[in-house]
Amino acid sequence: MSDATHPAAHKSPARSLHQLDARTKRRNASERRFKVMGIVAIGIGLAFLVLLLSTIVINGSTAFQQTFIKVPVYLDPAKLDKSGNRDPDDLKKATTFTYAPLVQNGLLEVVQKAGFGSELSKSDMKNLISASAASQVRDRVLADPSLIGKTVDFEIFASSRVDGYLKGRVHRDEIALDKNISVAQLDLVDSLRKDGALHKGFNWTFIFGADASDSRAEQAGIGIAMLGSFYMMLVVLVLALPIGVAASIYLEEFAKKNRFTDLIEVNISNLAAVPSIVFGILGLAAFIQFAHLPQSAPLVGGLVLTLMTLPTIIISTRAALKAVPPSIRDAALGVGASKMQSVFHHVLPLAMPGILTGTIIGLAQALGETAPLLLIGMVGYVATNTPEGFWDGFVSPNSAMPAQIYEWAKRADPAFYERAWGGIIILLIFLLGMNLIAIILRRKFERRW
Amino acid sequence: MNDMTLTERAVNATDCKITARNVQVYYGETHAIKDVDVDILDKTVTAFIGPSGCGKSTFLRCLNRMNDTIDICRVKGEILLDGEDIYDKRVDPVQLRAKVGMVFQKPNPFPKSIYDNVAYGPKIHGLTRNRAELDEIVEASLRKAALWGEVKDRLQAPGTGLSGGQQQRLCIARAIATSPEVLLMDEPCSALDPIATAQVEELIDELRTNFSVVIVTHSMQQAARVSQKTAFFHLGNLVEYDETDQIFTNPTDPRTESYITGRIG
Amino acid sequence: MPVFWLAGIVVALSIAGFAMGRARAFQSSGGDARVLHSLPFYAGALVAMSACLPALIVLVLLMVLGSSPLIISIATIGAALIGIALSFPRISRDFRARNAVEAGVRGLLIAAASIAILTTIGIVLSLIFNTVEFFKLYPFTEFFFGTEWAPSFGGGSTLGILPLIWGTLYISLIALLVAVPVGLFAAVYLSEYASRPVRSVIKPLLEVLAGIPTIVYGLFALLTVGPFLVSIFGPNGPTAAISENGWMHAGTAVMTAGLVMGIMLIPFVSSLSDDIINAVPQSLRDGSYGIGATKSETIKQVILPAALPGIVGAVLLAASRAIGETMIVVLGAGAAARLSLNPFEAMTTVTAKIVSQLTGDADFSSPEALVAFALAMTLFVITLCLNVFALWIVRKYREQYE
């Protein structure tokens, strides 16, 4: 056995370790190449991240700025309140058609002060301001009837083209075919700007306002959709947290290993990977077709998202329960607690930070989910109405932040794209906040056993 | 088993293979090896013994720079292989490890066939020109590892399917296939049953004809059975280094005596 | 909302039941709670539970069945009262209230765990019923083997799934071609080369990509990547010199959607592969380094082959993600169903058509709307098979090294 000679042993000459042979050099070169490929891969990933985030910020930040025109409007009592007694019900009878000429007159005054007027027709001027101007003035008057009879300075939304011109979206040389704006109007805009009558300001309406119709991009806001998302998250939290925790406790602490628990386990891991659109189908067929819940309602959206989020919450809750050492359970059982008491009095409180962290991450995931909402009617719908009261918020039709973003992305006017990017910034701020809370929770309560 | 015949065999190889001087090893802040000087002879089995945590494995892993793979580990001092400093900047650990092979505590065959396990080293180091030569090396290595008879009919079977003792001999075959000059063994029998242990010990004795073998063991009987030289480590110090029978019959340091009589360790 | 009032009444009854049960337990003990089998709290809890559980079950059931408000109200309050009437007399000194409550809680826990099964059943039922309806109106073979997709809401549509499947697979393929190499190399680098601090920064950063909602990727595809690709491969781009008119004529295309989906899947592939590579035992690495292999040789010849089954599982899971992804393709891939090889052409996918068929104006019982369920059924079956298979592979792989 030991007389078998080692063929290679004789061939390899004794080489100094201090000299690299050619083969080692080649191998080291290939080692370096391989390592560089790893770095390149990570670089690509990070580059995409930077590209994505900078695209969002660059395109979306302008949505928080809006162009306003300061218009002094004489609120003529002869037109707005014919009876003269400032009765709210009578005031409501004056529609936006009554207000429009008043705004028009105010605008004319501004334009003439800037030295224009003769070159532009009335409709040319109308195009400078938002179609929402009249209702903007009317809302203010209804809220405060004492304004009637005075000349009040209103900050009226400039139209989306004017706004786009100030933001660099609309260029002078590209507007030849645009019916909504002309070079003459842009000249006026420039001089109004010099006067200070036209200026950019922070756009609160975008954050808190309602969506607007196709032709009023400048007025559209994400506020109502935010409310819709809020109601959905409430449903998810109230349902998914207790159900998820209960299911995890059963699977982790009580379930014996048998066919039934196996079936549940397989179901949970598969549900976590089912495409979200399929959950939308489930929502449509089960909740709307079968259970006759209202379409477009945050309640239905919340139910669908609950079912979608449950696997995530269950998986993280089970991990949190598993992390509690068996000695805690033994200690409780040892002083005569029942199994149920040991779990609810000792294990569950200790696992709570982990469970909450998992739940928040699950909620963040649900907040950004869009596809299932499309099928239960939360898009194609202009979310303009604030729900009447708390309970109504669950059942009255609404949109949700991601659905609203999708809705804007589909519209023809590029002014809505800016809103969509801006909506994404708001959505990401929420997600960032939720993840930060999760991280802080984890840091603060993390226990090493 | 054959203690007598092994220990009676004279240590005939006197040329020094590895020379270590002032070796210090730090794990982060911990000073794991303190000031170790040792000369390891060629064609000899050298055993490192000592209580667990004494640094014997750490020192062994310095000899082929396996510690390089641990981020927080720093080695100072001088370790010469055939008179060349292995921690010299010009040394590529990859080339070094081809010369100083290693066998680990737990058998760790790759999830490949028996043949591919043994052929792995020669392939990556480019030791062969063709398949026939590779076959030759694989067979010779398996023969030297006393495994050829058991596996020659199933060379394409997975290495992980062998028994524990066979797996460890496969790992030894894998290590000697690159024709190293030194073979480091880190408690190679601690995961094996007594019969497999006996086979591997017998094998170690035979390997001595071709290689310098350094073995870390927690079993004093094993050290006595297989080695000619023994080094006793304690708390990161090399306490005593001498002929094996000298250490076991007439140790000079009281700590060595306490250990081999079972009072510390 | 009468439902909320009803729920309020049930809660009030439960609280009353709790107080009654607790009082009765005290009474039966003769003032010394120590002689009771269970704490008085459990007696109260039992009565409260007996009041609210049956009531809530009845409430939900009747609402789903669409009964009139009056019947619902009577039945719900009735159920609560019956629950109290049945449980209250059982409270006595030796009654094991805690065991009864715990049995009830255990039942609730099991019910919660069963929701996973119910959800799956719900999905399958809603798909099957409507799919069967669809195949009553539209021939089975023409759906599965038809090569044309041309719905017209007036009726007389051609609804062949093959162009949609082709678009889905084509886009998924491109996505995987982007995500798998990048994700795998990133995972290898992070787990084998990167130092701990580097790893702890890079890994969460890459995972940010996974946390970004798909609607964001969709918008990115539609408004950024699409126009960018057109500027290169379109009629005015540098490639127009090669092909007369340029390859790409609109921003929405297979390439746009595939590329963006690939970006989305990078962290998915990398973190799954990272876990799998880390599961390869250190002893195998030691064995390889001990022979003098370099890191890359060890990775290529020992670690990756050992991790291969797990990585295949991860890639299959990523493929299932890609196939089921909706928002990116709805916004980035286009609406035209086409069997073409040109990746710069607009194509559409199963998911995109599910959305368009169900959000259009079609009558809900028309084949044009019902086809969405048949599409979803196909999608569900494909992804389910992929998931089951992939999860099985990954589990087998983990067991091997445990």
Coordinates of C-alpha atoms in Angstrom, one line a residue, chain A residues 73-74 76-82 91-105 134 137-138:
Chain A
V73 CA -62.5 89.9 -6.2
Y74 CA -65.4 92.3 -5.4
D76 CA -71.0 91.9 -5.1
P77 CA -73.9 91.6 -2.7
A78 CA -76.4 92.3 -5.5
K79 CA -75.4 89.1 -7.2
L80 CA -74.5 86.8 -4.4
D81 CA -77.2 87.6 -1.9
K82 CA -80.3 89.0 -3.5
L91 CA -76.3 81.9 -0.3
K92 CA -75.9 78.3 -1.5
K93 CA -78.3 79.1 -4.4
A94 CA -75.7 81.2 -6.0
T95 CA -73.7 78.7 -8.1
T96 CA -70.2 78.9 -9.5
F97 CA -71.8 80.5 -12.6
T98 CA -72.7 83.5 -10.5
Y99 CA -69.2 83.7 -9.1
A100 CA -67.3 83.2 -12.3
P101 CA -67.9 86.8 -13.7
L102 CA -66.8 88.3 -10.4
V103 CA -63.5 86.4 -10.6
Q104 CA -63.3 87.4 -14.2
N105 CA -63.6 91.1 -13.4
A134 CA -65.1 80.2 -9.0
V137 CA -64.2 81.8 -4.0
R138 CA -67.6 80.4 -3.4

